[in-house]
Coordinates of C-alpha atoms in Angstrom, one line a residue:
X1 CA 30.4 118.2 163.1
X2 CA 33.3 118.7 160.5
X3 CA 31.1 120.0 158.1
X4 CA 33.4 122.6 156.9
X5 CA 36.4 119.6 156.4
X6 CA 36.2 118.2 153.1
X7 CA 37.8 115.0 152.0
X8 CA 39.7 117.6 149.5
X9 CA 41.1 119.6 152.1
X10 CA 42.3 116.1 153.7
X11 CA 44.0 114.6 150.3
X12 CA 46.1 118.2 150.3
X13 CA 46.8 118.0 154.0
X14 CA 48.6 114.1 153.5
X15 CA 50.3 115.4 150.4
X16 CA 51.5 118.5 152.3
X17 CA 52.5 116.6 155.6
X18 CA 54.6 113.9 153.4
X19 CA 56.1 116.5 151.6
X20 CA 57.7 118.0 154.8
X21 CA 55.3 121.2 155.5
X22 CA 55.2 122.1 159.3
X23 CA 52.7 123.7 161.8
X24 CA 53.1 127.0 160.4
X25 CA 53.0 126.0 156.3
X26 CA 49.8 123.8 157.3
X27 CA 48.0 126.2 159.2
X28 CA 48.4 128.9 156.0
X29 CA 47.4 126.1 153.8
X30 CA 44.5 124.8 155.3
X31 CA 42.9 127.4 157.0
X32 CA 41.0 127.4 160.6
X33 CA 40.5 123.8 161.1
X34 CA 43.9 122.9 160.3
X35 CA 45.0 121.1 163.1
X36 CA 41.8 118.4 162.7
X37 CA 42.5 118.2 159.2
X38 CA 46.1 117.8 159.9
X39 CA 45.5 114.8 162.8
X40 CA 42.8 113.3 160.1
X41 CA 45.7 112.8 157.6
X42 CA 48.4 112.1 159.9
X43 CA 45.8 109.2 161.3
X44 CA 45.3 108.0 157.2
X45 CA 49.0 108.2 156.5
X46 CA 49.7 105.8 159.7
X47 CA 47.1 103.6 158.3
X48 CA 48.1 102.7 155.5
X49 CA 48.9 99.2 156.1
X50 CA 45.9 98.7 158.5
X51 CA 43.2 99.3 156.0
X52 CA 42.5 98.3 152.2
X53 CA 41.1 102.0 151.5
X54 CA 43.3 105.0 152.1
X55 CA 40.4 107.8 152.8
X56 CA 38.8 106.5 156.1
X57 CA 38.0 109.0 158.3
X58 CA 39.9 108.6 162.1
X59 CA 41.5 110.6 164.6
X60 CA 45.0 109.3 165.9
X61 CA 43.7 107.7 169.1
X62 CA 40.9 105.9 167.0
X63 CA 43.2 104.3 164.8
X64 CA 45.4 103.5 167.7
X65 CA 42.1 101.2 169.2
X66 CA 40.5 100.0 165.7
X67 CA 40.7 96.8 164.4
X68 CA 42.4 95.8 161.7
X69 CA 40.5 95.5 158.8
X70 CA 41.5 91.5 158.2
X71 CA 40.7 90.9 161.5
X72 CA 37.0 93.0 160.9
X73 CA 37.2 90.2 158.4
X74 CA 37.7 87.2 159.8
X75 CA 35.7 88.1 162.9
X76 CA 32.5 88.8 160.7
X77 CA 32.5 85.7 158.8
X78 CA 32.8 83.8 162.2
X79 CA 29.4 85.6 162.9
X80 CA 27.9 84.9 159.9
X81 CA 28.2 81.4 159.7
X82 CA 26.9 81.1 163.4
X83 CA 23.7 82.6 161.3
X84 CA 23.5 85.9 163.6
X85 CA 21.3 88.4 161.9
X86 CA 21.7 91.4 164.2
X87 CA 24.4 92.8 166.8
X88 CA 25.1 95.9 168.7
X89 CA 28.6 97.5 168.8
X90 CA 29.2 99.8 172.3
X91 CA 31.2 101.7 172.3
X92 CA 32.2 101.6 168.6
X93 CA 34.9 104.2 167.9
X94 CA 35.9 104.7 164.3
X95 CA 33.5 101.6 163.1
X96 CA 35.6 99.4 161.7
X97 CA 34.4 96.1 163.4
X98 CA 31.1 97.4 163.6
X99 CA 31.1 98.0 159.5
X100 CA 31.9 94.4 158.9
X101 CA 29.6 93.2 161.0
X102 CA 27.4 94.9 159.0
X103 CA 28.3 93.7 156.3
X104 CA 27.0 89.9 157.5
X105 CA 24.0 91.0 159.3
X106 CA 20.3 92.3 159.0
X107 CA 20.5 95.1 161.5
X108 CA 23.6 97.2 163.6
X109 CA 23.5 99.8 166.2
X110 CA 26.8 101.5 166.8
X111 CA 27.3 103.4 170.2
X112 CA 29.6 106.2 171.4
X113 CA 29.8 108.7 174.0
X114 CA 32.4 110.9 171.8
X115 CA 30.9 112.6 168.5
X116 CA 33.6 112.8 166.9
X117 CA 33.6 108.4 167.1
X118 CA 30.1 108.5 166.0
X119 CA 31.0 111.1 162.8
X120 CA 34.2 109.8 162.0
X121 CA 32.2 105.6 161.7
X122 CA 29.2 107.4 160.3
X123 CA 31.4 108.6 157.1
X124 CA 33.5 105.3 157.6
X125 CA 30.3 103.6 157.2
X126 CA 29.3 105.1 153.2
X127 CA 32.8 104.9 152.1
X128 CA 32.4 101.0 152.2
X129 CA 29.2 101.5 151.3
X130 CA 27.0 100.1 154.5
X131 CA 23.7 101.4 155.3
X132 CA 22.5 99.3 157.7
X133 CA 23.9 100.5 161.1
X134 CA 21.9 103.0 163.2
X135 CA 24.3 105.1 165.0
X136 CA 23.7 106.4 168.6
X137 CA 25.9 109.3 170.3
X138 CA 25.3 108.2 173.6
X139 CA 26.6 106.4 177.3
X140 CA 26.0 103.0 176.3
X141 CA 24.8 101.9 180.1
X142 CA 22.9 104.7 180.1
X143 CA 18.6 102.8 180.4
X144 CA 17.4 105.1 177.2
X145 CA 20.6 103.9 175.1
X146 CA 19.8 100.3 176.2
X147 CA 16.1 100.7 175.6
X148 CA 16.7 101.8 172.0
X149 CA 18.3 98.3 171.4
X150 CA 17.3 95.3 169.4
X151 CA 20.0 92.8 169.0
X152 CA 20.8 89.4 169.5
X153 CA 24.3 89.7 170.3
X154 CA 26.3 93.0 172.2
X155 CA 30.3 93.3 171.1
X156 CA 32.2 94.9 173.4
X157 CA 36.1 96.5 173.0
X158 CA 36.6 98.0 175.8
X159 CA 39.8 100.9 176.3
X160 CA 42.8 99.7 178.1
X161 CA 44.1 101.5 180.8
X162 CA 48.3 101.9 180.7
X163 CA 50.6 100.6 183.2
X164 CA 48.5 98.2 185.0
X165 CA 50.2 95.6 186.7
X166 CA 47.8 92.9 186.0
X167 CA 44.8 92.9 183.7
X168 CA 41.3 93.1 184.9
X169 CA 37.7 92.9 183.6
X170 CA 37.5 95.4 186.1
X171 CA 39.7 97.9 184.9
X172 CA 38.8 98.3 180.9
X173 CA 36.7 100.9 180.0
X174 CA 34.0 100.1 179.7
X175 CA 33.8 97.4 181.9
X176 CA 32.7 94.0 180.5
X177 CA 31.0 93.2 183.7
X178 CA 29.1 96.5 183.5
X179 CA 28.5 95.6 179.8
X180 CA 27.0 92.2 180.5
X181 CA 24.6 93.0 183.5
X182 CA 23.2 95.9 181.4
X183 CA 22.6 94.1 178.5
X184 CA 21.9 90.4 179.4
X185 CA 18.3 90.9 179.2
X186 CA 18.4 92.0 175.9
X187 CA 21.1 90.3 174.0
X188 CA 21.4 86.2 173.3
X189 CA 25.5 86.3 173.5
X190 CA 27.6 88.5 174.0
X191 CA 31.9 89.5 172.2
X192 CA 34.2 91.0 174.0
X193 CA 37.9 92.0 173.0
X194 CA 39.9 91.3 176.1
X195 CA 44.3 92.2 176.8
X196 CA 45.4 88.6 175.3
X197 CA 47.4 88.3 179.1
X198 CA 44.3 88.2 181.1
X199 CA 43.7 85.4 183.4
X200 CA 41.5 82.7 181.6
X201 CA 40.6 82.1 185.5
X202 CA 39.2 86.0 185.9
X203 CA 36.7 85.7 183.5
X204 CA 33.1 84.7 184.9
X205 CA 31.4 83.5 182.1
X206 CA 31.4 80.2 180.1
X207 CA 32.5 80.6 176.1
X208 CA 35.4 80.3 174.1
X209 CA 38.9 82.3 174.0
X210 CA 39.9 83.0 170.8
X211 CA 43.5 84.4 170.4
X212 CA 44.4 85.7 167.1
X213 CA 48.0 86.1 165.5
X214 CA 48.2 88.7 162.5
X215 CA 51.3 88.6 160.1
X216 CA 53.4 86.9 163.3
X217 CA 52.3 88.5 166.0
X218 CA 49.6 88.3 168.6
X219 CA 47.1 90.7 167.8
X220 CA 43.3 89.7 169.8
X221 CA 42.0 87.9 173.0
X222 CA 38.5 87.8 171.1
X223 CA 35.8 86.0 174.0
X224 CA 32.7 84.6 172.9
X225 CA 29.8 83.4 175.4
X226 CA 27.5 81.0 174.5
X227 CA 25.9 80.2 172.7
X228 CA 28.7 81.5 170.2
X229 CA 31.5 79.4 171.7
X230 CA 32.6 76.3 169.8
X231 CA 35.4 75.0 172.3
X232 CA 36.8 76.3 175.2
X233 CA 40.3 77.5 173.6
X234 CA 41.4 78.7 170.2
X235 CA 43.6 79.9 167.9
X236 CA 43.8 81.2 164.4
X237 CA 46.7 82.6 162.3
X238 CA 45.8 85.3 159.9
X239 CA 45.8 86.4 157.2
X240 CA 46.6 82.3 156.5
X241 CA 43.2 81.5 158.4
X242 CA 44.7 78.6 159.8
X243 CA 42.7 77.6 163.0
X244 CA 43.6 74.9 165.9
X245 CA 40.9 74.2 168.6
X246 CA 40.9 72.7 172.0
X247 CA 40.6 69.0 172.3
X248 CA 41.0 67.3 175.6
X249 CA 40.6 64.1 173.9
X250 CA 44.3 64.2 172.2
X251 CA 46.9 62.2 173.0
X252 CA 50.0 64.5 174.9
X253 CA 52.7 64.2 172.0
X254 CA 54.5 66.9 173.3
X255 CA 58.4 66.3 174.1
X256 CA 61.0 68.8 174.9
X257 CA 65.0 69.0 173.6
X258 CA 67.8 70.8 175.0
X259 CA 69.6 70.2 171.3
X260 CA 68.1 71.9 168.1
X261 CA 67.5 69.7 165.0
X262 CA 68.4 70.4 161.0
X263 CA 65.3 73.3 161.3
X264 CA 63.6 75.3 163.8
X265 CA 59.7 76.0 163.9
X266 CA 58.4 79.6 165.0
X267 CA 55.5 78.9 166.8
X268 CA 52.9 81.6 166.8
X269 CA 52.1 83.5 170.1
X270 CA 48.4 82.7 169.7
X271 CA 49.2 79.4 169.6
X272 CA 50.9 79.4 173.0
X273 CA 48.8 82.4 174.8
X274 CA 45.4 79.6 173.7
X275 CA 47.9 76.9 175.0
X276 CA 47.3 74.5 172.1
X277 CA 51.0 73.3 171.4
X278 CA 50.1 69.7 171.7
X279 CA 46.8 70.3 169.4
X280 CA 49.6 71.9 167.1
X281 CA 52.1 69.2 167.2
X282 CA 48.8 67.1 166.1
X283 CA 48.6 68.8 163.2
X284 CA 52.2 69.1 161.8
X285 CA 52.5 65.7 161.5
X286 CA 56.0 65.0 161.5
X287 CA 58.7 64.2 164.3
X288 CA 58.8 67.3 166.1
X289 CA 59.8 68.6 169.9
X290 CA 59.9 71.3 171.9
X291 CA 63.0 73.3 172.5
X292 CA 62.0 76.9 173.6
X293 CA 59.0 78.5 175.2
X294 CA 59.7 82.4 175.9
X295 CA 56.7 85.2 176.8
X296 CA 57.9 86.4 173.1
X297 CA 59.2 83.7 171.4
X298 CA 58.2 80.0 171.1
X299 CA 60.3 77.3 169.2
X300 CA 59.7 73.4 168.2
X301 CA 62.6 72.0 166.2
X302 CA 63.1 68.7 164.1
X303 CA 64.9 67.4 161.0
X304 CA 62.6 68.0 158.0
X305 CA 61.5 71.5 156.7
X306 CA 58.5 71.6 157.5
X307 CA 56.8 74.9 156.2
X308 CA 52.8 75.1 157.1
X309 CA 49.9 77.4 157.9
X310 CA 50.3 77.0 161.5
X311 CA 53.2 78.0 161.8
X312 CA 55.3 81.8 162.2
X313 CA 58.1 80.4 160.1
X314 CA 61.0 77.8 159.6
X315 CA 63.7 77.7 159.5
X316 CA 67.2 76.3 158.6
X317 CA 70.0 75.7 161.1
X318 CA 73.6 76.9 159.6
X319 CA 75.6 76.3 163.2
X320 CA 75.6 76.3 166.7
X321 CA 78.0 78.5 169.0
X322 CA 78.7 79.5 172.5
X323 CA 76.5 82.1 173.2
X324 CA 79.0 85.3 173.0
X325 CA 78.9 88.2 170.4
X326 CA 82.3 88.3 169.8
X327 CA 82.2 84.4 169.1
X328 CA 79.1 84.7 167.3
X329 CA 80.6 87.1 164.7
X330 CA 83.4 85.1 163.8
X331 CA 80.7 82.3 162.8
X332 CA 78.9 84.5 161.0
X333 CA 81.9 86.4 159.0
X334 CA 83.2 82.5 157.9
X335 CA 79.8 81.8 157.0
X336 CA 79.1 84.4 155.0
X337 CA 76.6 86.3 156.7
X338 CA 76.6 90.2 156.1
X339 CA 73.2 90.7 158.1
X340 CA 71.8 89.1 161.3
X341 CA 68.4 89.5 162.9
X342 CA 68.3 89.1 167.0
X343 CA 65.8 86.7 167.8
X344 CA 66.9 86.7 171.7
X345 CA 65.6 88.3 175.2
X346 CA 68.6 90.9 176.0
X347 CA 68.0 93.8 178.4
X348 CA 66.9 96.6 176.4
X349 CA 70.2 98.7 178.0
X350 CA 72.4 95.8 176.8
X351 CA 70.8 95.3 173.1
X352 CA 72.3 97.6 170.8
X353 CA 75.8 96.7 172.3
X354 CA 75.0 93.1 172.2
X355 CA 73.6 94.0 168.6
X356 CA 76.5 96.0 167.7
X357 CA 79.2 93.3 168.6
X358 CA 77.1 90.8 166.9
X359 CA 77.2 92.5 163.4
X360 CA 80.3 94.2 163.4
X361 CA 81.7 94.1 159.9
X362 CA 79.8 91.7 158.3
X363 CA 79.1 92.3 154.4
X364 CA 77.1 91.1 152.1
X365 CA 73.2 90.1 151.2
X366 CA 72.6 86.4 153.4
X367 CA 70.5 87.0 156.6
X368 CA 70.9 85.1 160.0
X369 CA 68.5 84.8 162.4
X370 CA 70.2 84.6 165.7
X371 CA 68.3 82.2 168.6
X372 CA 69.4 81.9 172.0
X373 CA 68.5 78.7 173.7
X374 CA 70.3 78.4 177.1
X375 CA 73.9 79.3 177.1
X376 CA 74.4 78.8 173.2
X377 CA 73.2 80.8 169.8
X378 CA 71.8 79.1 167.0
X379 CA 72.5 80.5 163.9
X380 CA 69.7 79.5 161.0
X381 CA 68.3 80.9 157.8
X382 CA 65.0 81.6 156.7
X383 CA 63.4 79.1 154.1

């Protein structure tokens, strides 16, 4: 498979696509398999801030449901240290997961159904130079996949299905459940990726939930059965590597505000989705309090500038106002603002009139981050 598509013809398709060349001007350049060539550099040019190297092969939809390559990171140094020395990937796409794993262990088997997966992490595989993965284009749940296994632990990250009202082990494809029952005569533990707004409740096992925030937003729902789980909840903030961890034995510090302090503190989502605000408040040590919890956006607020690791960012209050554009952009224009950044829930037919009203002939290069907390805006700047 794709013997005739060079990584040569690849570099000259990105080149060509950046340059502007359409369907027609491609298909001249690059002959019959133009339009694989074409997805292959489309997928790289996407990539480019997913990935360390820019000459991985992927199709679009396998970029779309690979990991990103800190996160491949992290999650195989987790497995290393809990002295795992071999692990089974179904269902393995592109390989990117599966390659770091590899990295950290002895032995690897990678599964797919689609051959094109199983090329595309096969080449993925010698470009970061890992030879120890034995690939298998197969159903994993099939009994001659499973019998060709070896490994202490099966990882699991499964496809989600659009446009499902609530999320369901039942529902991903492949099933965890189906996943577990296959393999839980042959495997010692077992990782799955999970949607980060599943039900703790819905899942049937005992482990750990391990949400992960990349670069400020919530990126994983990794779950980990024992005897891999640590504690029943955590989270960690990448690429700081800043992790908090469940402790029922805490005191409750937390305390809520309705009035917002000399800074505000952007709590991460993974944080909140592992439900760890008090274990973070531990941590910050300083006189802190809650002031907003949104599905997107969480804020803590005191009156020192705090800056740390666990933490989205901080920031500085310049003012507080009546929550009204027009009312808003008078603060801002006195202040000296010429651009604003909407940190708010709006209705998404209301936002760019809200937006527009709200930065309507400002000037200059000073940035405000605009908060809504109730009926009033808070106006801060980044520190």
């Amino acid at each position: 498979m794709f013997e005739g598509i060079s990584e040569e013809k690849v570099r000259e398709a990105v080149e060509l696509i950046k340059r502007g060349y359409d369907e027609r001007k491609l298909r001249a350049r690059l002959g019959s398999d133009w339009e694989v060539i074409a997805e292959i550099a489309r997928a790289r040019i996407k990539a480019k801030d997913k990935f360390s190297r820019d000459d991985l092969w992927m199709d679009l939809e396998g970029l779309r449901y690979s990991t990103h390559e800190i996160v491949a990171r992290y999650r195989s140094e987790r497995l290393e240290k809990a002295g795992v020395r071999s692990i089974t990937d179904v269902s393995c796409g592109i390989g990117i997961q599966l390659i770091f794993y590899a990295m950290k262990v002895e032995r690897a088997y990678g599964i797919d159904i689609d051959p094109a997966k199983v090329e595309f992490a096969r080449r993925n595989a010698e470009k970061y130079g890992v030879s120890n993965i034995e690939f298998i284009n197969a159903d994993s749940l099939a009994p001659e996949t499973v019998g060709r296994i070896d490994a202490e632990v099966v990882f699991s990250d499964p496809a989600r299905p659009p446009e499902m009202p609530e999320r369901r082990l039942e529902d991903l494809l492949p099933s965890p459940l189906r996943i577990y029952e296959t393999y839980k005569s042959r495997a010692d533990a077992f990782i799955f990726d999970l949607p980060p707004q599943i039900r703790r409740e819905r899942i049937p096992w005992k482990g750990e939930f391990e949400y992960i925030d990349l670069f400020g937003a919530l990126n994983r729902l990794t779950f980990y059965t024992e005897p891999l789980a640590g504690v029943e909840r955590s989270a960690v903030v990448l690429p700081a590597g800043a992790r908090l961890e469940s402790n029922p034995d805490l005191e409750n510090i937390l305390e809520w505000t309705d009035e917002p302090g000399e800074y505000l503190y952007e709590v991460p989502q993974a944080v909140d989705y592992a439900d760890l605000l008090n274990e973070l408040f531990h941590v910050l040590n300083g006189e802190v309090k809650m002031l907003l919890r949104e599905k997107r956006r969480v804020l803590a607020t005191g009156d020192a500038p705090l800056k740390s690791p666990y933490l989205k960012r901080t920031y500085a209050v310049v003012g507080v106002v009546p929550f009204h554009p027009v009312r808003i952009n008078d603060f801002l224009r006195k202040e000296g603002f010429g651009r604003a950044t909407l940190k708010l829930s709006v209705p998404q037919e209301e936002y760019w009139r809200v937006r527009k009203r709200i930065e309507a002939n400002l000037s200059g290069d000073r940035r405000a981050f605009v908060f809504r907390v109730g009926g009033k805006a808070v106006v801060a700047e980044a520190l």
